[in-house]
Coordinates of C-alpha atoms and ligand atoms in Angstrom, one line a residue:
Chain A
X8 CA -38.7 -13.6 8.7
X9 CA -37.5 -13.5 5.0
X10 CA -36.4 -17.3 4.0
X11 CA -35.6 -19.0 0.5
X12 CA -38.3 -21.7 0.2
X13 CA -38.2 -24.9 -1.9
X14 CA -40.8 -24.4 -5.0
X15 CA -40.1 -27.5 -7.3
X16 CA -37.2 -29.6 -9.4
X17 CA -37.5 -26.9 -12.5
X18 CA -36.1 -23.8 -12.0
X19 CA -35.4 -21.1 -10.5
X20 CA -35.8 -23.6 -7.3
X21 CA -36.4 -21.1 -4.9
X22 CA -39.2 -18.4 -3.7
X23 CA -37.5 -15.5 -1.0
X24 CA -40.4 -14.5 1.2
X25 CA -41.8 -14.1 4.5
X26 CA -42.6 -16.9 6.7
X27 CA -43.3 -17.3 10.5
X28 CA -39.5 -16.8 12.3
X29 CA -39.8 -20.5 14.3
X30 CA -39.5 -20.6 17.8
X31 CA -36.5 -22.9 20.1
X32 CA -37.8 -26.5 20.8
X33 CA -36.8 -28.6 23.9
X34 CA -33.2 -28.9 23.4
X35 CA -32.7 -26.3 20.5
X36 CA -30.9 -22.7 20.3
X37 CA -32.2 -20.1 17.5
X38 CA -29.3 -18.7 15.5
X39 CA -30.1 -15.4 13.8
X40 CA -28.3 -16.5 10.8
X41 CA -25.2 -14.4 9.1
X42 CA -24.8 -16.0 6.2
X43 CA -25.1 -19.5 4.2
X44 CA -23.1 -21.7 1.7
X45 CA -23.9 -22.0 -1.8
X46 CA -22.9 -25.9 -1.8
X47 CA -23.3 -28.0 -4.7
X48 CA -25.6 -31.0 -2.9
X49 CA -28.4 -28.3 -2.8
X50 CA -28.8 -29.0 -7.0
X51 CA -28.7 -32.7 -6.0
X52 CA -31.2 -31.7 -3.3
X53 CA -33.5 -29.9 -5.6
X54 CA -33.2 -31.7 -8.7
X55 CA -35.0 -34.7 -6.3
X56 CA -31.4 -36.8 -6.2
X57 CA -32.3 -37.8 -2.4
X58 CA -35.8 -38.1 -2.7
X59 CA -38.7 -36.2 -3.3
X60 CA -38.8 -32.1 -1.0
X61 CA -41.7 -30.8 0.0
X62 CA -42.9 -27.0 -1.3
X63 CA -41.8 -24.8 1.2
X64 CA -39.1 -26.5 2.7
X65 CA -36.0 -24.4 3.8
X66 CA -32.6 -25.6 2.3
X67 CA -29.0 -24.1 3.1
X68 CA -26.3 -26.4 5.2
X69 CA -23.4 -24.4 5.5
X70 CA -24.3 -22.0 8.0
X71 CA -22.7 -18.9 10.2
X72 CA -24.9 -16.5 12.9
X73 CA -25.4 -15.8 16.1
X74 CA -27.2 -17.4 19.4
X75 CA -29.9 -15.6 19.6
X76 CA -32.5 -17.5 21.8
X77 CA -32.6 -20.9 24.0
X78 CA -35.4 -23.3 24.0
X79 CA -36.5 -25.2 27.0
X80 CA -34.0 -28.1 28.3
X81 CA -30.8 -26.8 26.6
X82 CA -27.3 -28.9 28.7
X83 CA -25.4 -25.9 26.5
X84 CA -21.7 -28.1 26.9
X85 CA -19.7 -24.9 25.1
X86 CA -21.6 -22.6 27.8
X87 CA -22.8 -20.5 24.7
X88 CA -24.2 -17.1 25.2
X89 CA -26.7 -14.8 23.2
X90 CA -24.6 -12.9 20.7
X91 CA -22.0 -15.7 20.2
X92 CA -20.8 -16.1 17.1
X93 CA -21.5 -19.7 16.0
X94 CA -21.6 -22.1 13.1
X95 CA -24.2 -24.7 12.9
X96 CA -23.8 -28.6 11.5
X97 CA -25.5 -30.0 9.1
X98 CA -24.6 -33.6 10.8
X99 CA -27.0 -33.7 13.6
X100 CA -25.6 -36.3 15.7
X101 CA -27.5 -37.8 18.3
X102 CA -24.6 -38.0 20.6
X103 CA -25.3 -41.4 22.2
X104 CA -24.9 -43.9 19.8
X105 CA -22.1 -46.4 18.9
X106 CA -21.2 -44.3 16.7
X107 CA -21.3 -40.9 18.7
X108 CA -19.3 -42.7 21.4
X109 CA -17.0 -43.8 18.7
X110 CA -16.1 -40.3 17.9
X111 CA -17.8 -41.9 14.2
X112 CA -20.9 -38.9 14.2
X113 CA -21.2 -38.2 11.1
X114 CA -22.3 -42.0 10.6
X115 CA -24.4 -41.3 13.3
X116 CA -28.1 -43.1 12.6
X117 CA -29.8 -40.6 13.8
X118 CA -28.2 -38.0 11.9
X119 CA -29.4 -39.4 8.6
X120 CA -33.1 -38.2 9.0
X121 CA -32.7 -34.7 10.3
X122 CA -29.9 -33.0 7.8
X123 CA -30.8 -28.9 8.3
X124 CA -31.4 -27.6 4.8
X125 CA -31.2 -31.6 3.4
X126 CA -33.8 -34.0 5.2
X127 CA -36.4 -33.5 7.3
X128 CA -35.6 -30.4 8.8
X129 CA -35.7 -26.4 7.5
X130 CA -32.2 -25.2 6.8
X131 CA -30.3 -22.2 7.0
X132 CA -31.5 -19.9 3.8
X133 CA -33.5 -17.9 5.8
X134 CA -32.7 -14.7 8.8
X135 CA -33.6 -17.8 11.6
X136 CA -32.8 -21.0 12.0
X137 CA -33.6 -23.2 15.2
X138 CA -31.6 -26.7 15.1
X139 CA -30.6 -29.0 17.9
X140 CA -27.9 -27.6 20.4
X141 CA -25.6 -30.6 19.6
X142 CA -25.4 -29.1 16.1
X143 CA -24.0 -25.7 17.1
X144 CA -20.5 -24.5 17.1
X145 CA -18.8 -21.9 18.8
X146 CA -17.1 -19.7 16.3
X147 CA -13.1 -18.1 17.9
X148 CA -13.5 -14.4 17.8
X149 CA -11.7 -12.5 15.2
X150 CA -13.0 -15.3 12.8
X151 CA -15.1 -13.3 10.1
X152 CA -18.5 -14.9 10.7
X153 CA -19.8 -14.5 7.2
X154 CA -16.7 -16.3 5.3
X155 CA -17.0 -18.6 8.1
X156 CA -20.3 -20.2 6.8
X157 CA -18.3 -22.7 4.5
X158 CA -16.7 -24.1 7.4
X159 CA -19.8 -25.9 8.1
X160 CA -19.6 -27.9 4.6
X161 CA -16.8 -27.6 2.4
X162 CA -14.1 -26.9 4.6
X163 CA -15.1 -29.9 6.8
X164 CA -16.2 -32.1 4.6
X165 CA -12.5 -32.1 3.2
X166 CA -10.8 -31.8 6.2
X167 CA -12.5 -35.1 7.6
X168 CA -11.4 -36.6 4.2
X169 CA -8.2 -35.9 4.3
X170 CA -7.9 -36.8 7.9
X171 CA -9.4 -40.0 7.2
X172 CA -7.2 -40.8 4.3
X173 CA -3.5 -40.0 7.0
X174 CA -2.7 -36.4 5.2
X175 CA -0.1 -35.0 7.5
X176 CA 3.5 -33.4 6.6
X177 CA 5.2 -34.5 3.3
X178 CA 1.7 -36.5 2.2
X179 CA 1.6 -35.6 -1.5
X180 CA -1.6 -35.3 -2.6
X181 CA -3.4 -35.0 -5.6
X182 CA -7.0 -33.4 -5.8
X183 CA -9.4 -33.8 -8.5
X184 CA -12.6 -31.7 -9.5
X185 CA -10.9 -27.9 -7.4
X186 CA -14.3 -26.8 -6.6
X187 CA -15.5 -25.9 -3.2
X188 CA -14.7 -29.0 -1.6
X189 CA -11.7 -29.4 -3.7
X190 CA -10.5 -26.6 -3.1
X191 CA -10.8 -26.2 0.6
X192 CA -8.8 -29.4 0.3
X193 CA -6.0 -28.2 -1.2
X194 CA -6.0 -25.1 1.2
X195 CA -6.3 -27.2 4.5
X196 CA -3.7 -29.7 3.3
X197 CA -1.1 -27.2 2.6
X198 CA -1.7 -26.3 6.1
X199 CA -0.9 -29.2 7.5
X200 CA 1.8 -29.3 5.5
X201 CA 1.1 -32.0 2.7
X202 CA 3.9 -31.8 0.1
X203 CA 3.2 -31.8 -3.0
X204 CA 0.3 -31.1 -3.9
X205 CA -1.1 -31.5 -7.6
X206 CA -4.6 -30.1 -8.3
X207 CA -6.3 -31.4 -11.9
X208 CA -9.8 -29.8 -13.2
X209 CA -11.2 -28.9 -16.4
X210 CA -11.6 -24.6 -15.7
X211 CA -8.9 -22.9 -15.8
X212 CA -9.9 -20.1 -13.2
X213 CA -10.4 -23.2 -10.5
X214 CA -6.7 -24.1 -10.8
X215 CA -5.8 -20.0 -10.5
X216 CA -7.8 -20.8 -7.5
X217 CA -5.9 -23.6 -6.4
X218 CA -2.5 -22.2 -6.8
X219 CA -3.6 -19.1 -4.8
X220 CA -4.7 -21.8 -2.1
X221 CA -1.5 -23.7 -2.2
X222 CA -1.4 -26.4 -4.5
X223 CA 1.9 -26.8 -5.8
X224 CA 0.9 -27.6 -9.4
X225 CA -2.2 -27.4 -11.8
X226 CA -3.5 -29.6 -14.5
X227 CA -6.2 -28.5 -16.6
X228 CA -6.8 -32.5 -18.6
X229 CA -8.9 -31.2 -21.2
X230 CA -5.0 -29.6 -22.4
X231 CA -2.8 -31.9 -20.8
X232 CA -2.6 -35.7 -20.2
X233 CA -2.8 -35.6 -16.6
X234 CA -1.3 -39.0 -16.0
X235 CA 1.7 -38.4 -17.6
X236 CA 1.9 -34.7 -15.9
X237 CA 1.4 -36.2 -12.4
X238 CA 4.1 -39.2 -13.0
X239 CA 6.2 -36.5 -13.9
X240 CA 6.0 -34.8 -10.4
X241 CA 5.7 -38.1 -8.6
X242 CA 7.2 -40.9 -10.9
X243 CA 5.9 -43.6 -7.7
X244 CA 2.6 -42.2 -7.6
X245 CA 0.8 -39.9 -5.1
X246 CA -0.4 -41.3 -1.0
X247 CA -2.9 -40.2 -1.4
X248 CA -6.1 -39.2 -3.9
X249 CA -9.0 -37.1 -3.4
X250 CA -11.6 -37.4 -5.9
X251 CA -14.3 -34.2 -5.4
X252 CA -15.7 -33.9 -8.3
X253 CA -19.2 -34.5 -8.2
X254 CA -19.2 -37.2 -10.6
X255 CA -15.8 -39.1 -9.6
X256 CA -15.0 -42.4 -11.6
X257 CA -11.8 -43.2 -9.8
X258 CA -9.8 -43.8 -13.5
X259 CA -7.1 -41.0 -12.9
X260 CA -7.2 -42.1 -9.1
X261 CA -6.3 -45.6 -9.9
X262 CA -3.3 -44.8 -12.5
X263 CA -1.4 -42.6 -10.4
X264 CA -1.9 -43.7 -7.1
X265 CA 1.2 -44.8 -4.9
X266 CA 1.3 -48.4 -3.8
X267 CA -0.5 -48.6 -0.5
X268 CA -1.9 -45.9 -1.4
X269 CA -5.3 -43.8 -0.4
X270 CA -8.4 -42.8 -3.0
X271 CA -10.9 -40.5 -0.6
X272 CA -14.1 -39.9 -2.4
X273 CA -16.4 -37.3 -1.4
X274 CA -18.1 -36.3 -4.5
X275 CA -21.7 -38.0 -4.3
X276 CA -22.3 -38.4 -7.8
X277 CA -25.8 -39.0 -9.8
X278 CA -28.2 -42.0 -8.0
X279 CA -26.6 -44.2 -10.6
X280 CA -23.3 -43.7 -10.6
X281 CA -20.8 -46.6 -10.2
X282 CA -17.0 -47.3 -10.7
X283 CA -15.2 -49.9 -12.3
X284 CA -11.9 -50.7 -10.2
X285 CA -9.5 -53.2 -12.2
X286 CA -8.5 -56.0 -9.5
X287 CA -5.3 -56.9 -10.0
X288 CA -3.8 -53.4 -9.4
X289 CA -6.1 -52.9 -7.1
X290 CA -4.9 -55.4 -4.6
X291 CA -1.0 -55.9 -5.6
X292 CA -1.0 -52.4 -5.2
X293 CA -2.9 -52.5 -1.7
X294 CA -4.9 -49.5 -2.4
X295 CA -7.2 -48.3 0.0
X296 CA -10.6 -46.7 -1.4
X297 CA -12.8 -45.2 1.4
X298 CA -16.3 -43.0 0.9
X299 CA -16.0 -40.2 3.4
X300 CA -19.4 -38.2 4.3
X301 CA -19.1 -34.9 5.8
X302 CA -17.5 -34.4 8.5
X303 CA -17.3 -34.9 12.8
X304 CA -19.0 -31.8 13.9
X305 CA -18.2 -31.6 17.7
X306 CA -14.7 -32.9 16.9
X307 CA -13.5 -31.8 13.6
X308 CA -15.2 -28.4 13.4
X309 CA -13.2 -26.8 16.5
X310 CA -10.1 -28.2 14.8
X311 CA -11.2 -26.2 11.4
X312 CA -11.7 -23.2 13.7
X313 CA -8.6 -23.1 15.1
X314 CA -6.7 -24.0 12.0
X315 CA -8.8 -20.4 10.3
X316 CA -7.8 -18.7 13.9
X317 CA -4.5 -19.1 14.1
X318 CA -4.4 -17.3 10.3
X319 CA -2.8 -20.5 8.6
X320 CA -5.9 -20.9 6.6
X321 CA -7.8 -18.0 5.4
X322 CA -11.4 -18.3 4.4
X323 CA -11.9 -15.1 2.7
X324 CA -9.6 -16.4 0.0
X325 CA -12.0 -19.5 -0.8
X326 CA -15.3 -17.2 -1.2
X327 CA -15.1 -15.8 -4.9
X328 CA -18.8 -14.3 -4.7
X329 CA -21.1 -13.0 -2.8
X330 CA -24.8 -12.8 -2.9
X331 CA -27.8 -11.0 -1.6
X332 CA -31.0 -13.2 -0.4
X333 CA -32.8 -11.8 -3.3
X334 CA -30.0 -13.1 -6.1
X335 CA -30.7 -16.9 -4.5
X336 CA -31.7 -18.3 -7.5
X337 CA -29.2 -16.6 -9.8
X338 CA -26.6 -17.7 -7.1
X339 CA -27.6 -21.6 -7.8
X340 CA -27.5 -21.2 -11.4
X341 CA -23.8 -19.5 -11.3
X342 CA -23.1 -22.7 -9.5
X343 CA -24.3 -25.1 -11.8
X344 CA -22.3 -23.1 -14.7
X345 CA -19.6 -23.6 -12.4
X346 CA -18.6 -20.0 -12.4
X347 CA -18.0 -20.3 -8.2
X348 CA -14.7 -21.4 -6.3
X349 CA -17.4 -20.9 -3.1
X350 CA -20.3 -18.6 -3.0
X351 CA -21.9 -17.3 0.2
X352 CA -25.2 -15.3 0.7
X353 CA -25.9 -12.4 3.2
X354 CA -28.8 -13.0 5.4
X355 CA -27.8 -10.4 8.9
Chain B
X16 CA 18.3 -65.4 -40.6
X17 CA 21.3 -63.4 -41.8
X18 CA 24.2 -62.6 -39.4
X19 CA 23.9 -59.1 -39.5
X20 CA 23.8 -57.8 -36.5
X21 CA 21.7 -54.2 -34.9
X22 CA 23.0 -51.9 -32.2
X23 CA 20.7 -51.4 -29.8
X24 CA 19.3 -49.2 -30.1
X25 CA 19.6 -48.0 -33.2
X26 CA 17.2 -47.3 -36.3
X27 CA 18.4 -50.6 -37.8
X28 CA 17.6 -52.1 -34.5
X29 CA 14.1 -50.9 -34.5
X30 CA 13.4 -51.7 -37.9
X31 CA 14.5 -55.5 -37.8
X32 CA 12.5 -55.6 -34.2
X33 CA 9.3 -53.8 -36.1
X34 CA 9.7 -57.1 -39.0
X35 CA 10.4 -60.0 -36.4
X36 CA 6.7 -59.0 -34.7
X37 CA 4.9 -59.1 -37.8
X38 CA 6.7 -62.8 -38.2
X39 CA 5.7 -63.6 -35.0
X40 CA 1.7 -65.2 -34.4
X41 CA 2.2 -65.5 -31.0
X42 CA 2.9 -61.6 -30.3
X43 CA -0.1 -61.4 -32.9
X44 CA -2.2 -63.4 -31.1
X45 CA -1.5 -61.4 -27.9
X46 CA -1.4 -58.1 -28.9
X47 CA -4.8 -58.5 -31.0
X48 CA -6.3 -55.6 -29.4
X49 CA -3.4 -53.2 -28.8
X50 CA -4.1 -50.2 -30.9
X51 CA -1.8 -47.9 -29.7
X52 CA 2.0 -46.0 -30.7
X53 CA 4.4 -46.9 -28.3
X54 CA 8.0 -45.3 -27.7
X55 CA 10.5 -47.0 -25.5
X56 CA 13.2 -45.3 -24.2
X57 CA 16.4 -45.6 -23.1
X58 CA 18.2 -43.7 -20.6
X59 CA 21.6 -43.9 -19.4
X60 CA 23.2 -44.9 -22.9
X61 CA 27.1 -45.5 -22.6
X62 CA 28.6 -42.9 -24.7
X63 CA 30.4 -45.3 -26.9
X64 CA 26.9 -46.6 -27.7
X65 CA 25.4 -43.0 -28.6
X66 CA 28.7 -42.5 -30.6
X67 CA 28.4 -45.3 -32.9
X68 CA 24.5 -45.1 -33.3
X69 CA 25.4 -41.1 -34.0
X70 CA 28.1 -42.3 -36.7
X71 CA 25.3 -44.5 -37.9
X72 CA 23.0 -41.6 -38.2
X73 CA 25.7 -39.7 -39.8
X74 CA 25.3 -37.4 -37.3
X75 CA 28.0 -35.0 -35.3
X76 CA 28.4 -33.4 -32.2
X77 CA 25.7 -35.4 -30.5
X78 CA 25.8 -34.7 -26.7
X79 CA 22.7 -37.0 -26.1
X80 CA 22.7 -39.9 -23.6
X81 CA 19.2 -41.4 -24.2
X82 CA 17.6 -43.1 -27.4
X83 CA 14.1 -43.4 -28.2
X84 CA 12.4 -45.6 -30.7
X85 CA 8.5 -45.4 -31.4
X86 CA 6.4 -48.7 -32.8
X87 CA 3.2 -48.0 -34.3
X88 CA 1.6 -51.0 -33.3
X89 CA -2.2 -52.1 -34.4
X90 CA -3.8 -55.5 -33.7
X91 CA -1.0 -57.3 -33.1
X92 CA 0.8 -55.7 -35.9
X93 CA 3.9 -53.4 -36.0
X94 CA 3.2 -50.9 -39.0
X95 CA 6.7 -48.6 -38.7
X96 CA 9.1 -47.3 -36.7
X97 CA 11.0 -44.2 -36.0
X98 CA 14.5 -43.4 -33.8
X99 CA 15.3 -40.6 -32.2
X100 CA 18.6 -39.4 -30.7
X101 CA 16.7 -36.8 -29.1
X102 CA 14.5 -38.9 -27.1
X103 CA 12.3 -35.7 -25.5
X104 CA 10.9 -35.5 -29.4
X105 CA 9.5 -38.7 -29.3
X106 CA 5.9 -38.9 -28.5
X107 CA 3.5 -41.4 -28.5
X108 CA 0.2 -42.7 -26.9
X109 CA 2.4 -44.7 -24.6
X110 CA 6.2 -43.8 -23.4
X111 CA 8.2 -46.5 -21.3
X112 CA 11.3 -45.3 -20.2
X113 CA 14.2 -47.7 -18.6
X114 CA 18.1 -47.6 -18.4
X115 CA 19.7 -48.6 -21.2
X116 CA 20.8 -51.3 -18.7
X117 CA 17.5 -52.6 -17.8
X118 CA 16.6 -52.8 -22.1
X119 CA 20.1 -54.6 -22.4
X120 CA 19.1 -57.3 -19.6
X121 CA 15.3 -57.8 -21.3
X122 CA 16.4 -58.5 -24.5
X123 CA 19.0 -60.9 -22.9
X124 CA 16.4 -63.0 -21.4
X125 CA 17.8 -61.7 -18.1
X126 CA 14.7 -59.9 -16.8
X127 CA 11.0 -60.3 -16.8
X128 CA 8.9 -57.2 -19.0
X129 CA 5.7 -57.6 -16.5
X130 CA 7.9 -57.8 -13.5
X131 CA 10.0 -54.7 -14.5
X132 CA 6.6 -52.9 -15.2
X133 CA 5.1 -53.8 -11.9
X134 CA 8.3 -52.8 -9.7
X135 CA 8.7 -49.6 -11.7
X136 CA 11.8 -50.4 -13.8
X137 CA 10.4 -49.6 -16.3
X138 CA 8.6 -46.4 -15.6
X139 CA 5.3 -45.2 -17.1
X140 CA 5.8 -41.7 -18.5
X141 CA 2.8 -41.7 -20.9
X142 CA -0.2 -43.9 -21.1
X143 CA -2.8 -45.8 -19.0
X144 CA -1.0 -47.9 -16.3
X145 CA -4.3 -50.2 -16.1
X146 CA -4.3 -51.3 -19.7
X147 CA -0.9 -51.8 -20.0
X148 CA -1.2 -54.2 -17.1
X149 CA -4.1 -56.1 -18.8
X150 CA -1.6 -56.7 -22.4
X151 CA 1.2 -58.5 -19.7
X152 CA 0.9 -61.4 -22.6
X153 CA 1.7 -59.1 -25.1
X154 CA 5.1 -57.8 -23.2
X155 CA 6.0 -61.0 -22.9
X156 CA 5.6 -62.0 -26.7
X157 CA 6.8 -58.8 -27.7
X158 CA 10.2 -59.2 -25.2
X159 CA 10.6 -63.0 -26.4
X160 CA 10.4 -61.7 -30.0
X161 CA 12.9 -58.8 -29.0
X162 CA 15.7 -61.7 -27.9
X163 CA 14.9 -62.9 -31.1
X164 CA 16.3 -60.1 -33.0
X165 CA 20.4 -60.2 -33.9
X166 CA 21.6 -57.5 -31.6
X167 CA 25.1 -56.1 -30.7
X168 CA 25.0 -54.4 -27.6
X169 CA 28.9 -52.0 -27.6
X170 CA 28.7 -51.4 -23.6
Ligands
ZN417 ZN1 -22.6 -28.5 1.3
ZN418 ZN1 -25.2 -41.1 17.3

């Protein structure tokens, strides 16, 4: 099969060529894959951020495709069948934990050492991928398969954030850093009917972006103070704040947060990055600051799905470019120029 | 002290308040470190006050019900200050904005600055909430100074 393989931390990062297609463990389908994210922990992954990758490895996380083959030993709980359009996790859950029974998986142990496409196992930048059953998705029909692929990243990771952080109707919200997480953000929160909601990034065709997805109003703060813009809109502060840029500080966050008030952070910044929070504020306040990872796959995936069913949240509009497998390497380096709102490439 | 007495507010106003910080070491002391323009304004003015500081100003036809004075403070110093009638053309690195009420009970003694900052009295329009909250010695120097100044408030 044709796959993107790892070749070192200096670029371009990736080789496209043929390796064996693997074949379904105990306990794992094989999904002929449709298409995959281009997500912005890959340059984290391949700059050596989360440890040193072998040569050859397989990244790609956010990942569409079809059931294509069973291995041995496969329960199958969503009675999947070959053909089915599916999306497939990049949280691995083992299922049995504390923390599975907990409906906690993404903080699942076990899930930590197998991350398709992150650690330990080959991901989705290839026309096969075989993964553990628990990690793959049913996909509603009349979903489009290929703009689905972001679902299994993006579009989750924010969606657990803001669910984490009590976004419901009338939650105004601001969003900071409008790219692919950011921006799934703002178009899943408008859906579930947060009111208003304030994007603030430094590119100009990010916030177009984020107007087209529903935020109520744009800041670009390298040309306006965006404390002063934001206290204009909500004078008491906003309930919530979620910082995902990759590098967040929480400085904005903490200025024009409401009292009692929640600052998500999903952006995983560099190995060294820290924040300063001033105390004071910080308790009178009663500000709650929480780290969200990724994303509940067997609960809050189906939830995404049905959100992107029932036509109140269209993925097509987050996907700004597409890519061929060949272009993989030229995808990754649009990305780090920050030219994508979401990219996806075409594998089937 | 002479007994001349300011509107408030008023360019007079401003001016005398700009003087009575530089006299005063304990705002100095406080506001060592403050390095930024500040505009406070005022919202809500009675119209008999906007008329009088408007006749001050030698101005007519003023339909404004706001005032806004800016202090160009530096380590504990105040180096000028401007009025405006127009308070949407005052802009500094800071703008706190309160009824002409709330000003009025401040410079009486009647209200605490850190207190009214914290409950959102006075409101934040411009500037970093977190470093305003670390100069809460400074307010209160700078209101204590404020009482200080002779003031005639018309409503
Ligand atoms: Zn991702
Ligand atoms: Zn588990």
């Amino acid at each position: 099969m044709k796959a993107a393989t790892y070749k070192g931390p200096s670029k371009p990062y990736l080789e496209v060529k043929e390796v064996p297609t693997p074949k379904p463990g105990p306990g794992e389908i094989l999904v002929r894959v449709a298409a995959t994210g281009i997500c912005h922990s890959d340059i984290h992954l391949f700059k050596g951020d989360f440890g040193p990758v072998r040569e050859g490895f397989i990244p790609g996380h956010e990942i569409s495709g079809w059931v294509e083959d069973f291995g041995p030993d496969v329960k199958n709980p969503w009675g999947l069948r070959k053909g089915d359009p599916v999306i497939v996790s990049w949280i691995v859950p083992d299922g049995i934990c504390k923390y599975c029974a907990s409906g906690k998986e993404n903080y699942c142990p076990a899930a930590a050492g197998r991350m398709p496409g992150l650690v330990g196992i080959n991901g989705g930048h290839a026309e096969y991928i075989t993964i553990p059953e628990i990690a793959v998705i049913p996909l509603e029909k009349g979903v489009d398969i290929y703009y689905a692929a972001p679902i299994a990243c993006a579009y989750g990771t924010a969606y657990h954030a803001l669910r984490e952080a009590g976004v419901g109707p009338g939650t105004s919200l601001v969003v900071i850093g409008a790219g692919g997480v950011g921006l799934s953000a703002i178009q899943l929160a408008s859906a579930m009917g947060a009111y208003p909601i304030i994007a603030v990034d430094i590119r100009d065709f990010a916030l177009e972006k984020a107007k087209e997805l529903g935020a109520t109003h744009v800041i670009n703060s390298t040309k306006e103070d965006p404390i002063s813009r934001i206290r204009d809109v909500l004078p008491d502060g906003a309930d919530v704040i979620h910082e995902a840029r990759p590098e967040p500080d929480l400085k904005l966050s903490m200025e024009v947060v409401a009292r009692a008030g929640t600052i998500v952070v999903t952006g995983l910044g560099g190995p060294k990055s820290t924040f300063t929070v001033n105390v004071l504020p910080f308790v009178i306040n009663g500000v709650r600051i929480m780290g969200s990872l990724g994303y509940r796959p067997r609960l809050d995936l189906p939830e995404i799905i049905k959100l992107v069913a029932s036509g109140k949240v269209d993925v097509r509009k987050l996907v700004s470019h597409t890519y061929v497998p060949e272009q993989i390497n030229e995808a990754y380096e649009n990305l780090e120029r920050g030219l994508h709102a979401r990219a996806i490439v075409k594998w089937g | 002290m002479s007994s001349e007495s300011f509107i408030f507010p008023s360019p007079q106003w401003a001016e005398a308040f700009c003087k009575a910080l530089n006299e005063n070491p304990e705002y100095r002391e406080a506001a060592k470190d403050w390095v930024w323009d500040v505009v406070f304004v005022a919202t809500n003015v009675p119209s008999t006050v906007v008329n009088a500081i408007a006749q001050l100003m030698g101005l007519s036809g003023v339909t404004s019900n706001a005032g806004a004075m800016k202090f160009k403070l530096r380590n504990g110093t105040c180096q000028g200050s401007e009025f405006y009638i127009d308070a949407s053309k005052a802009d500094a690195d800071y703008i706190l904005e309160a009824d002409y009420s709330l000003w009025k009970d401040l410079i009486q003694g009647k209200v605490d600055p850190v207190g009214a900052i914290l409950s959102r009295k006075i409101r934040v329009k411009k500037g970093s909430f977190l470093t305003l909250v670390q100069f809460s010695s400074a307010a209160i120097k700078m209101t204590n100074t404020a009482m200080k100044v002779p003031t005639k408030f018309l409503a």
